[in-house]
Coordinates of C-alpha atoms and ligand atoms in Angstrom, one line a residue:
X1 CA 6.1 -13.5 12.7
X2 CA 7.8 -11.2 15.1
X3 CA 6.7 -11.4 19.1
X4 CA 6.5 -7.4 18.8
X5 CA 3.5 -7.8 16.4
X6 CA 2.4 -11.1 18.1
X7 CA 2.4 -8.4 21.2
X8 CA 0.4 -6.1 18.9
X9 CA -2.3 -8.3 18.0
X10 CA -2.8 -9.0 21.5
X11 CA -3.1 -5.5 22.6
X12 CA -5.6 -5.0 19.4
X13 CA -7.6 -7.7 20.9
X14 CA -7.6 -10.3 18.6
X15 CA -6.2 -13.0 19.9
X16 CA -7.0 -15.9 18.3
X17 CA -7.1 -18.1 21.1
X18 CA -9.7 -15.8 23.0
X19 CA -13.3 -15.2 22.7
X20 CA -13.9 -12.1 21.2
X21 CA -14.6 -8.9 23.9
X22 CA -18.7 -9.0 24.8
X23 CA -19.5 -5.4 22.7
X24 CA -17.8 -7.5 19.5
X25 CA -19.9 -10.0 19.9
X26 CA -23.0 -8.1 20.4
X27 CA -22.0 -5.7 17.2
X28 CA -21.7 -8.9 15.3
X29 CA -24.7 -10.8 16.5
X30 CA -26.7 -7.6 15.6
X31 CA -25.1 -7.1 12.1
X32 CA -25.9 -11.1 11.6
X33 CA -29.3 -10.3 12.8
X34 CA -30.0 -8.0 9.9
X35 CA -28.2 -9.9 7.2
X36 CA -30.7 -12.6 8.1
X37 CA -33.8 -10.5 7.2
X38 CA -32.0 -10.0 3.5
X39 CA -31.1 -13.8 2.5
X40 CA -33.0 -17.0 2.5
X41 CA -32.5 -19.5 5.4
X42 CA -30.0 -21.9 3.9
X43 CA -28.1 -19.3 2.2
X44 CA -27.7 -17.9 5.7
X45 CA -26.6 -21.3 7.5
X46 CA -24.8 -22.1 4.9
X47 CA -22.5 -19.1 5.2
X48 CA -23.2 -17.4 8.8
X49 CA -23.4 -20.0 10.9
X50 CA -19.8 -20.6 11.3
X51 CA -18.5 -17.3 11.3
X52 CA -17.4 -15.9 14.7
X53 CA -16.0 -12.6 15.2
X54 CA -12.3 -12.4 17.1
X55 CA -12.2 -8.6 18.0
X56 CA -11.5 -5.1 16.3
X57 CA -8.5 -4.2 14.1
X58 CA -8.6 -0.4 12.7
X59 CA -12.4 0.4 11.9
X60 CA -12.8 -3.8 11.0
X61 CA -13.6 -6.5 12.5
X62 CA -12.2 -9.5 12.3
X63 CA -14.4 -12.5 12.0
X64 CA -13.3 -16.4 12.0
X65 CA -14.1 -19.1 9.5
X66 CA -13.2 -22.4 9.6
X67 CA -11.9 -22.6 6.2
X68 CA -10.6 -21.1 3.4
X69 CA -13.2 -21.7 0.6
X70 CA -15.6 -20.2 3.0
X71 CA -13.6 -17.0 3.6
X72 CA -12.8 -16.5 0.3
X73 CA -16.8 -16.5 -0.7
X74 CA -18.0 -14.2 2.6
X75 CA -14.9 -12.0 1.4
X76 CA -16.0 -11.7 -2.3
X77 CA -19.8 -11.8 -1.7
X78 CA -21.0 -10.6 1.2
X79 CA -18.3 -8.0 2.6
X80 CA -20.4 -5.1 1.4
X81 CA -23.5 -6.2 2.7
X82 CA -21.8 -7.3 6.1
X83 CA -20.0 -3.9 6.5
X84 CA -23.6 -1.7 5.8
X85 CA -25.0 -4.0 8.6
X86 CA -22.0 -3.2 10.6
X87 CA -22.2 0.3 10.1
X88 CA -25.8 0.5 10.9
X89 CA -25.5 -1.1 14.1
X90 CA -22.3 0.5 15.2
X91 CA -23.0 4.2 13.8
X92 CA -20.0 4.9 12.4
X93 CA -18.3 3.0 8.7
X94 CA -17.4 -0.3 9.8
X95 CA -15.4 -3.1 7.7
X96 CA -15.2 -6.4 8.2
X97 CA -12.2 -8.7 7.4
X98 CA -12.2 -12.6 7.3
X99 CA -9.5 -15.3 8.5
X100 CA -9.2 -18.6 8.8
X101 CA -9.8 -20.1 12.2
X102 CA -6.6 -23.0 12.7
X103 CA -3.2 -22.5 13.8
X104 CA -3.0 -18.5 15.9
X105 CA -0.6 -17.9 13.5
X106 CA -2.0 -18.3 10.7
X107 CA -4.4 -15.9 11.9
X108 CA -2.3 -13.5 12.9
X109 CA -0.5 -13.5 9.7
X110 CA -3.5 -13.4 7.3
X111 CA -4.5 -10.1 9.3
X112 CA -0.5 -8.3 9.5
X113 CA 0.0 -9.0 5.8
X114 CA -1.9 -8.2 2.7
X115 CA -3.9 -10.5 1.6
X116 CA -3.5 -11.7 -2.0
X117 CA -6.5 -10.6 -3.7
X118 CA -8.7 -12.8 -5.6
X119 CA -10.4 -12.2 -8.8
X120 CA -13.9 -10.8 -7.7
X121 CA -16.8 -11.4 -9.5
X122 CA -18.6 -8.3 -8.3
X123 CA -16.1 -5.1 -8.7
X124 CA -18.3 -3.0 -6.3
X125 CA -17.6 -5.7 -3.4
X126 CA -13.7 -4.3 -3.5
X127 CA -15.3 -1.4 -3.0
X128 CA -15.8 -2.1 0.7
X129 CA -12.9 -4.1 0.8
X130 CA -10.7 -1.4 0.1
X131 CA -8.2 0.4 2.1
X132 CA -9.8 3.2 4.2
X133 CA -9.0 4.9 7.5
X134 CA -11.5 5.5 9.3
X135 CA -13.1 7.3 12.2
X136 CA -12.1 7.7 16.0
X137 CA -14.4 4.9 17.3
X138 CA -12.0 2.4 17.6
X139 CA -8.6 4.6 18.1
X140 CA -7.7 2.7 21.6
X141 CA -6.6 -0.4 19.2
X142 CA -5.6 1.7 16.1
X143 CA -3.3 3.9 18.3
X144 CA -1.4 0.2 19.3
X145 CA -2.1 -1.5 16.1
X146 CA -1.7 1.6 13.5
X147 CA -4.1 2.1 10.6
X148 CA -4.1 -1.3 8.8
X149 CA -3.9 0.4 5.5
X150 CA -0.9 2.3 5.9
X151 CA 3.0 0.9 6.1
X152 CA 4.0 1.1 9.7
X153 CA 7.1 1.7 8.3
X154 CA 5.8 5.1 6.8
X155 CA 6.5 7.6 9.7
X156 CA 8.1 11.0 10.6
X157 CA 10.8 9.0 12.5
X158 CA 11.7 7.0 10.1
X159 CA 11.8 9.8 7.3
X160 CA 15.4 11.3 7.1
X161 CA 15.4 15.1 6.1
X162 CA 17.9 16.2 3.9
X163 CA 18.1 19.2 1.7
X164 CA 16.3 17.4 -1.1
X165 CA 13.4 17.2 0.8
X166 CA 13.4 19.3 3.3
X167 CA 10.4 21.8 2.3
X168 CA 8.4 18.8 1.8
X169 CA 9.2 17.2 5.2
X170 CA 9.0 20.6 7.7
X171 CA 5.2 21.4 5.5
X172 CA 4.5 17.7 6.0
X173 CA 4.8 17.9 9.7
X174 CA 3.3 21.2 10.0
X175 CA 0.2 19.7 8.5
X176 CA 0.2 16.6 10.7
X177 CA 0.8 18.4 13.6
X178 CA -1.9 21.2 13.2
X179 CA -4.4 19.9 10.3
X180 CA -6.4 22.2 8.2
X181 CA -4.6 25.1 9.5
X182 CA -1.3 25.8 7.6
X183 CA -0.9 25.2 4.1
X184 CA -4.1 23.5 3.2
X185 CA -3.9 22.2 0.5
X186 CA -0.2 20.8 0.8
X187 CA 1.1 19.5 -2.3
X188 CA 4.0 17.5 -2.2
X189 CA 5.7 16.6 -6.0
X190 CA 8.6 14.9 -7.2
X191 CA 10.0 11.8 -9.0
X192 CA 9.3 8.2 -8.3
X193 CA 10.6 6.8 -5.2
X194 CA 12.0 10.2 -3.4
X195 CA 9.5 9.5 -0.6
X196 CA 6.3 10.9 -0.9
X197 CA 4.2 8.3 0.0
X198 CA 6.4 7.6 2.7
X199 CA 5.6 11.3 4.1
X200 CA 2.1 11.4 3.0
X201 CA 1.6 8.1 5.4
X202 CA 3.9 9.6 8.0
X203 CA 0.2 12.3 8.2
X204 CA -1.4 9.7 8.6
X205 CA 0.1 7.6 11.1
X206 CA 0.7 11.3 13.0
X207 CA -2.5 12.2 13.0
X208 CA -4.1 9.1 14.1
X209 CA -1.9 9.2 17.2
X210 CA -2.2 12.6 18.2
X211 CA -5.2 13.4 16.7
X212 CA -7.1 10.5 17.2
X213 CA -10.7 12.3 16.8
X214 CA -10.1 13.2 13.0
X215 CA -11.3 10.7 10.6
X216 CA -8.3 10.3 7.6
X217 CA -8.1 9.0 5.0
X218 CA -5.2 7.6 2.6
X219 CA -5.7 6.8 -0.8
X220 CA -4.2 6.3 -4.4
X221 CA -5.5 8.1 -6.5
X222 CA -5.6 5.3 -9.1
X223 CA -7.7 3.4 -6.9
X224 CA -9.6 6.3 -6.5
X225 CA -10.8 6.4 -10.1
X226 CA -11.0 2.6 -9.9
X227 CA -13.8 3.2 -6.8
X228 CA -15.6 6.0 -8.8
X229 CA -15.9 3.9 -12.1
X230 CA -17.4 0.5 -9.8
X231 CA -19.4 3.0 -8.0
X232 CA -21.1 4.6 -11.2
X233 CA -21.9 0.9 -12.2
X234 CA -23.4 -0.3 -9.2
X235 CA -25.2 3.0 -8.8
X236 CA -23.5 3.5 -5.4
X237 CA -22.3 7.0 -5.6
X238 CA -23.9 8.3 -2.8
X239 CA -21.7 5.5 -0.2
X240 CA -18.8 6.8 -2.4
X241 CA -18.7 10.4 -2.3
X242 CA -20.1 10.0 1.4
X243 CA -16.4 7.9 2.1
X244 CA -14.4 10.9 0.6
X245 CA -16.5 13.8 2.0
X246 CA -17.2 12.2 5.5
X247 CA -13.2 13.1 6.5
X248 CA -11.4 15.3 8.2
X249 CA -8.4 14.5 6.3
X250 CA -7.4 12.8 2.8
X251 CA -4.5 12.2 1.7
X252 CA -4.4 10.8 -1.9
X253 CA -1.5 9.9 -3.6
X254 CA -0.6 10.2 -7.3
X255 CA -3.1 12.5 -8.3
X256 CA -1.4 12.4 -12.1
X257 CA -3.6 9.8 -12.0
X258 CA -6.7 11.8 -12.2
X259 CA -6.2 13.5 -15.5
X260 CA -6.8 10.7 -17.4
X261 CA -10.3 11.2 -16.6
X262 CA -12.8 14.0 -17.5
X263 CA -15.7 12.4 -15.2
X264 CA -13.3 11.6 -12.1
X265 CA -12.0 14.9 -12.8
X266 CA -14.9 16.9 -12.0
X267 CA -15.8 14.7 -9.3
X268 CA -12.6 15.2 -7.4
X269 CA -13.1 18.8 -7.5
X270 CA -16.7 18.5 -6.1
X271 CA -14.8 16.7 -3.2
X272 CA -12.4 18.3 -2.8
X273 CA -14.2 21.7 -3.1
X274 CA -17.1 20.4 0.5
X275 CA -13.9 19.6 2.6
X276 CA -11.8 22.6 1.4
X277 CA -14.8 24.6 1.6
X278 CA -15.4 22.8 4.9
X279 CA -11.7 23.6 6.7
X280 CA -11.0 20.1 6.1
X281 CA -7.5 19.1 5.4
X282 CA -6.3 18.0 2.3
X283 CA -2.5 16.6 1.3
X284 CA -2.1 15.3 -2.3
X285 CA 1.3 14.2 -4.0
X286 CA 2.0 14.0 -7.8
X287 CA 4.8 13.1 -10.1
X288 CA 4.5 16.7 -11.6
X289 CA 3.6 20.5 -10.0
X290 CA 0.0 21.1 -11.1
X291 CA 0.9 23.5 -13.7
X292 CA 2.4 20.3 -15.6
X293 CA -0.7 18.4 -14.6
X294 CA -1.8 19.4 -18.3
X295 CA -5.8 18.5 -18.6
X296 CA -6.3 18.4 -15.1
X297 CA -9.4 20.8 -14.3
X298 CA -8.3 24.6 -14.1
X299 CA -10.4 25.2 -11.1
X300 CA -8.6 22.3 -9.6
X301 CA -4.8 23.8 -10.7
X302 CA -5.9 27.0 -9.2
X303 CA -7.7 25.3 -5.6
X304 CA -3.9 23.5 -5.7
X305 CA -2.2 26.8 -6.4
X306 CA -3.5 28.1 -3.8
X307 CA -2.4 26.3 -1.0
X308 CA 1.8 25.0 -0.3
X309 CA 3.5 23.4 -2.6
X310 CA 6.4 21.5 -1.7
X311 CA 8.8 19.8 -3.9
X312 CA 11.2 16.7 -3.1
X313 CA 14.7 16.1 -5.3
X314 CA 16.6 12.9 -5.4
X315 CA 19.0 12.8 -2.2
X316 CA 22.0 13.7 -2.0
X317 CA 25.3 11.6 -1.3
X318 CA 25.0 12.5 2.2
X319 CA 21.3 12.3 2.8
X320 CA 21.2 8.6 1.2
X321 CA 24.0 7.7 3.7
X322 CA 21.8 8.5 6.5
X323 CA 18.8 7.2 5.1
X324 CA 21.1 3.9 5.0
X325 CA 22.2 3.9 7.7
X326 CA 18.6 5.0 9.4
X327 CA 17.1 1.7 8.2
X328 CA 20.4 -0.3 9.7
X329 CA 19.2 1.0 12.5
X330 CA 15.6 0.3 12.6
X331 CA 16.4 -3.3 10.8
X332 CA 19.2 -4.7 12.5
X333 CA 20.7 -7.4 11.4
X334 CA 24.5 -8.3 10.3
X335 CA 26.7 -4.9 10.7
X336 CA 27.4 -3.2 7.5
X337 CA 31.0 -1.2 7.4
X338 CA 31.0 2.9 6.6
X339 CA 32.9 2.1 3.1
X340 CA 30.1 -0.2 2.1
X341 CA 27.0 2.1 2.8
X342 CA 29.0 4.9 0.8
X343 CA 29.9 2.4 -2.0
X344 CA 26.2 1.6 -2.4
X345 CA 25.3 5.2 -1.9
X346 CA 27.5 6.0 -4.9
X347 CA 26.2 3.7 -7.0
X348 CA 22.4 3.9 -6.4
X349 CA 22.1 7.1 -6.9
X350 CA 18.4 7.9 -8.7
X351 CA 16.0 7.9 -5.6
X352 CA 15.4 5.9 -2.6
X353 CA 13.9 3.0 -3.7
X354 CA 16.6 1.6 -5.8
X355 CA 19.0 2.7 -2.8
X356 CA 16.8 0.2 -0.6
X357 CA 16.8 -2.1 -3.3
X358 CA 20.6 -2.2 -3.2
X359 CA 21.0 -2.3 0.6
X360 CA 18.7 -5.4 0.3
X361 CA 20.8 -7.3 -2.0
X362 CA 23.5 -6.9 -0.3
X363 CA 22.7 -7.9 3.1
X364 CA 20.6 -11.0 1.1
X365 CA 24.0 -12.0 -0.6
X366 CA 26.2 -11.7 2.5
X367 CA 23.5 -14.1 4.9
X368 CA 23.9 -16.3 1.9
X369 CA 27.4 -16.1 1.3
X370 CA 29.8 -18.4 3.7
X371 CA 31.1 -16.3 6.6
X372 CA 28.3 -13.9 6.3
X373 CA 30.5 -11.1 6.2
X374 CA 29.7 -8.0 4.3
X375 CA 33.1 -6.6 2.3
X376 CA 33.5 -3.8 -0.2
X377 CA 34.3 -6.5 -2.7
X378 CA 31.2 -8.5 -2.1
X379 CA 29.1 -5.0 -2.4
X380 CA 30.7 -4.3 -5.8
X381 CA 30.5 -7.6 -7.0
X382 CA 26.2 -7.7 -6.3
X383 CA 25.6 -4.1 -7.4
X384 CA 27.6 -4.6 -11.2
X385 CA 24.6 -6.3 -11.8
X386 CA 22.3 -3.6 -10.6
X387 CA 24.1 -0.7 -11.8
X388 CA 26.2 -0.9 -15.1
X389 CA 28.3 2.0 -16.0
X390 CA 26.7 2.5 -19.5
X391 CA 23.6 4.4 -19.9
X392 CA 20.5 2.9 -19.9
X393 CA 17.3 3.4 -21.5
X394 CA 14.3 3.2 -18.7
X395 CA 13.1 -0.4 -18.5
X396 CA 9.7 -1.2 -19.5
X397 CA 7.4 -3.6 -17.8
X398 CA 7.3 -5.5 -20.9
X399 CA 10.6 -6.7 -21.0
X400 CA 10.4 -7.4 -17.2
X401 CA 7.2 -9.9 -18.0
X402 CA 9.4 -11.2 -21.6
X403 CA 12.4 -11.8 -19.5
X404 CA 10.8 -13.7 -17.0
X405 CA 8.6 -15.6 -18.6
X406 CA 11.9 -17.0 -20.5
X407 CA 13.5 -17.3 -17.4
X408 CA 11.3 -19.9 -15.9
X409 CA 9.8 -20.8 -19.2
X410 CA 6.1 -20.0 -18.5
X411 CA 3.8 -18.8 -20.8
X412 CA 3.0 -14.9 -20.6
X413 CA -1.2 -15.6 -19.9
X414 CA 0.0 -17.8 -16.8
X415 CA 2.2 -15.2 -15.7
X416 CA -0.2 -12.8 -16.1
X417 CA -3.5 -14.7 -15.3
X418 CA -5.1 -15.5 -12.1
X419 CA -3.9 -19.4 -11.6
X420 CA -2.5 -19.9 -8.1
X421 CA -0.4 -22.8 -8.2
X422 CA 3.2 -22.1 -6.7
X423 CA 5.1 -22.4 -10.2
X424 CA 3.2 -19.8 -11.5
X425 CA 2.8 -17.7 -8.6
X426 CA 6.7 -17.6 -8.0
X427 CA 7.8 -15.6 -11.0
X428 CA 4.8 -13.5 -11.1
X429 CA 6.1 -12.1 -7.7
X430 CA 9.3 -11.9 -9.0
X431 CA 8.0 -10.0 -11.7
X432 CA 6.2 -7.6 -9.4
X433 CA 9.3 -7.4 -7.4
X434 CA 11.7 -6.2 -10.0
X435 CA 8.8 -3.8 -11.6
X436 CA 8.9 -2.4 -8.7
X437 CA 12.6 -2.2 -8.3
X438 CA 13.1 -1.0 -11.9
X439 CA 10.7 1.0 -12.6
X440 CA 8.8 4.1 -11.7
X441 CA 5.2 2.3 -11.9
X442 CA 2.9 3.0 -9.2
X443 CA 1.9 -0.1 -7.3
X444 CA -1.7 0.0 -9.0
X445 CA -0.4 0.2 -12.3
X446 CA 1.6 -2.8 -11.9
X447 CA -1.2 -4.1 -10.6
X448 CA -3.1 -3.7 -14.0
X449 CA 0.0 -5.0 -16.4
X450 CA -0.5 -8.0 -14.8
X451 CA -4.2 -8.6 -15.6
X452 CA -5.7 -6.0 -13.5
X453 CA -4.6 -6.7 -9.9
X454 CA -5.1 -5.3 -6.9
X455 CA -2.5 -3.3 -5.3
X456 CA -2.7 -5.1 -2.3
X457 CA -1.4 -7.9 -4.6
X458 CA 2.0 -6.0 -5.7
X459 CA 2.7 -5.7 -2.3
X460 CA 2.0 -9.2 -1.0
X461 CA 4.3 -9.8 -3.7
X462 CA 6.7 -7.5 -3.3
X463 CA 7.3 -8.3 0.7
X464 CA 6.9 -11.6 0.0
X465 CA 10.3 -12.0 -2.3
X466 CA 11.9 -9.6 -0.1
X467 CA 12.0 -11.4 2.8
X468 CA 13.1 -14.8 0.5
X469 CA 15.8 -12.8 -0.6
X470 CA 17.4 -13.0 3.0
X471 CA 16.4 -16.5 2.8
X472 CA 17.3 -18.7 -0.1
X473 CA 20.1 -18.2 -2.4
X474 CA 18.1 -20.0 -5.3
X475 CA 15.9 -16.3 -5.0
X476 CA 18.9 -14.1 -5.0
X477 CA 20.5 -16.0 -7.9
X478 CA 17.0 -15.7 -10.1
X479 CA 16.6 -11.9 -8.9
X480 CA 20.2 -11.2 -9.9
X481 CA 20.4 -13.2 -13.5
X482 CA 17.0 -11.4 -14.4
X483 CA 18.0 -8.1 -13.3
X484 CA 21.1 -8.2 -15.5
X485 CA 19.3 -9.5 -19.0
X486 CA 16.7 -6.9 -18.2
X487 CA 19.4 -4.3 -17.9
X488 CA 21.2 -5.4 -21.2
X489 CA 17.5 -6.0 -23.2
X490 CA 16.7 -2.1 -22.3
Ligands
ADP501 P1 7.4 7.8 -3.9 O1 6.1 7.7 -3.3 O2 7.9 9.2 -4.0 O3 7.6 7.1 -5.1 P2 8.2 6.3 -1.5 O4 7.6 7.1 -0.5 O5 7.4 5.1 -1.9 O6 8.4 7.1 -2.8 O7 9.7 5.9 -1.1 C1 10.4 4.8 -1.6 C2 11.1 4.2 -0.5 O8 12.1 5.0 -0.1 C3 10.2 3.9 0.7 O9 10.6 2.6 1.2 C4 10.6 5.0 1.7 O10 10.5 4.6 3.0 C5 12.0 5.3 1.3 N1 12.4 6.7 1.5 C6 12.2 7.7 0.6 N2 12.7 8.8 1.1 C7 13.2 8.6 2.3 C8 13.8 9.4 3.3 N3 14.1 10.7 3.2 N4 14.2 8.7 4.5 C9 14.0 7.4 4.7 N5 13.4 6.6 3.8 C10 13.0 7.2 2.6
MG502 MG1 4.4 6.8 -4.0

């Protein structure tokens, strides 16, 4: 934990240490107050009593428990109730997220990184849970804090433009900078890992700042559909086309993920139709331009074909230079020589991802390596692995799962099941990691090859062995030997 985001939580007004501000307590007393009316006494001792509320993260409050078993039931249970209370009292969609009161950091941590989800009983109760943007109310902290939901690491200034992109990029900002007013609808389409989520989140993180009275919204589209088919089942349709219509802006990413879907389909349109229809913005990316989006609702096609559409191509040698060189810069850490960041520009040369993928390796091998120097030699040396000269066939999530359970010799329901315990949990988020890494998956897909988790999950996951990669040879060396049998098995 950095002291810039220590300084961030501060400024957000949660510090653990201090009470929460008086109107966060009230809100909270209030919301309590109402909850009360709905369960029996001990249900509500049992559970409420111990809660107490720190402050106001994004459009959530944060709220203290004093353990983790209690958290983890007031999470799965009673987050939907607790945010409609919220909401009522507070007039505007209000969430509410749950930490464990002991050491500040702890706290701190459980709120700046996602949360590994846990296996809910109740689907609709992820509902409430899930990622949302919300309105204006609370911009003072979401201007210092940034949208929980979206990577802070997802903005304009942290995008470079290159010819590959730049259409994309220029209607990007153009949309963010004056919403619903040029190109609207923008589509943005291209392959996996060229950066459009990273611009469709730049939006969003531009238009919160400067635009702090528009309500936006990010969301994947997958976990779109995933909303619409809990929200059918729990008869709660009405809260869920009121979270997509009540915007002044949605961005929803991987729309290919709609056409699987007659129903979601035609209730997309409907949505998209009131806040088209209403001069309400609307930014969606794909894999595919919508006339290769083959089942997907003509009207929709043509609402699409009507607005910009903006296309994004894998770099070239000279944009993925800069776009090494730009995270050098915004990362720090030990200096990497000109000769290197054009060796591993070479060599990864597909999209962006795998060219971050690289650039991580690297630096991970040279902290581990004695001397901690970063040579040409050394850079070769990790990235045979990564990048053999034969053609490859893509590589399926399948072997990825094979290959690692035989790695670690763990049965494939325990890597793909819900147990927690460390052995278990270790390779699955390896696994994540190099599904990621290796393939063009979306994070919820990944999600659901590995027994229908969360996205949240993947990334948990995904930052997790990132940041052991810098840390602990023992990582590298596993993320290295799999990556090579994975590369030979495809
Ligand atoms: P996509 O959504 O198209 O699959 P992402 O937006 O997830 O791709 O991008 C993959 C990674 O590459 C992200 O970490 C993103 O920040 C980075 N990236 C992609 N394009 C650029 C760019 N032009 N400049 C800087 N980083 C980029
Ligand atoms: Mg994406």
């Amino acid at each position: 934990m950095s002291s810039g985001e220590d300084l961030e939580m501060e400024q957000a007004g949660v510090a653990p240490a201090m009470a929460a501000p008086p109107a966060v307590m009230e809100l909270w007393t209030k919301a309590l107050d109402i909850i009360r009316d709905e369960l029996n006494e001990l249900v509500f001792k049992t559970w409420f009593k111990d809660t107490q509320p720190l402050g106001v993260v994004g459009s959530d409050i944060v709220v203290s428990v004093s353990n983790t078993w209690g958290r983890d039931w007031l999470r799965n249970r009673y987050s939907g109730l607790l945010s409609a209370a919220l909401s009522q009292v507070h007039g505007d969609t209000m969430g509410v997220r749950f930490v464990v009161r002991s050491a500040s950091e702890e706290v701190v941590a459980e709120i700046m990184e996602p949360v590994e989800a846990q296996p809910t009983p109740d689907a609709s109760v992820q509902d409430e849970a899930a990622p949302v943007v919300r309105s204006a109310a609370t911009h003072a902290v979401r201007q210092q804090a940034g949208p929980a939901e979206l990577n802070s690491r997802y903005t304009f200034d942290r995008f470079v433009a290159g010819d590959s992109n730049r259409l994309a990029y220029a209607c990007a900002l153009a949309v963010a900078e004056t919403p619903a007013f040029k190109y609207n609808p923008l589509f943005i389409y291209g392959g996996s890992g060229l950066g459009k989520t990273h611009l469709l989140q730049a939006i969003g993180h531009y238009i919160s700042t400067y635009h702090p009275h528009l309500r936006v919204r990010y969301i994947d589209a997958q976990h779109m559909v995933d909303e619409f088919t809990d929200a059918i089942r729990s008869k709660g349709m009405e809260g869920f086309r009121r979270r997509y219509r009540e915007n002044d802006v949605l961005l929803v990413d991987d729309v290919q993920a709609l056409i699987s879907k007659k129903e979601t389909q035609e209730e997309f349109f409907r949505t998209f139709k009131v806040l088209h229809d209403g001069q309400k913005q609307i930014v969606l990316t794909s894999d595919r331009p919508p006339f290769e989006l083959e089942t997907l609702h003509e009207r929709l096609v043509s609402r699409f074909n009507h607005g910009m559409i903006a296309d994004i191509n894998p770099p070239e040698l000279e944009t993925r230079v800069a776009i090494l060189k730009k995270k050098l810069e915004s990362e720090g850490g030990l200096p990497v020589p000109g000769e290197v960041l054009t060796l591993i520009a070479e060599r990864a040369s597909g999209n962006v991802r795998e060219l971050e993928g690289a650039l991580i390796r690297v630096k991970a091998y040279a902290l581990l390596t004695p001397g901690k120097t970063i040579t040409v030699e050394l850079a070769r040396d990790v990235l045979k692995g990564m990048f053999p000269e034969r053609l490859i066939r893509p590589i399926s999530i399948q072997t990825i799962q094979n290959e690692v359970c035989r790695h670690f010799d763990l049965p494939m329901v325990d890597l793909i099941g819900n147990k927690r315990s460390q052995n278990i949990v270790f390779p699955r988020q390896i696994a994540m990691y190099l599904a990621r890494e290796l393939t063009d998956m979306s994070l919820p897909r990944i999600g659901a090859e590995f027994g229908g988790k969360d996205h949240t999950t993947v990334i948990h996951a995904t930052a997790k062995i990132t940041k052991l990669l810098g840390e602990k040879k023992e990582v590298l060396n596993h993320v290295q030997a799999l990556t090579t049998v994975i590369r030979q098995k495809s």
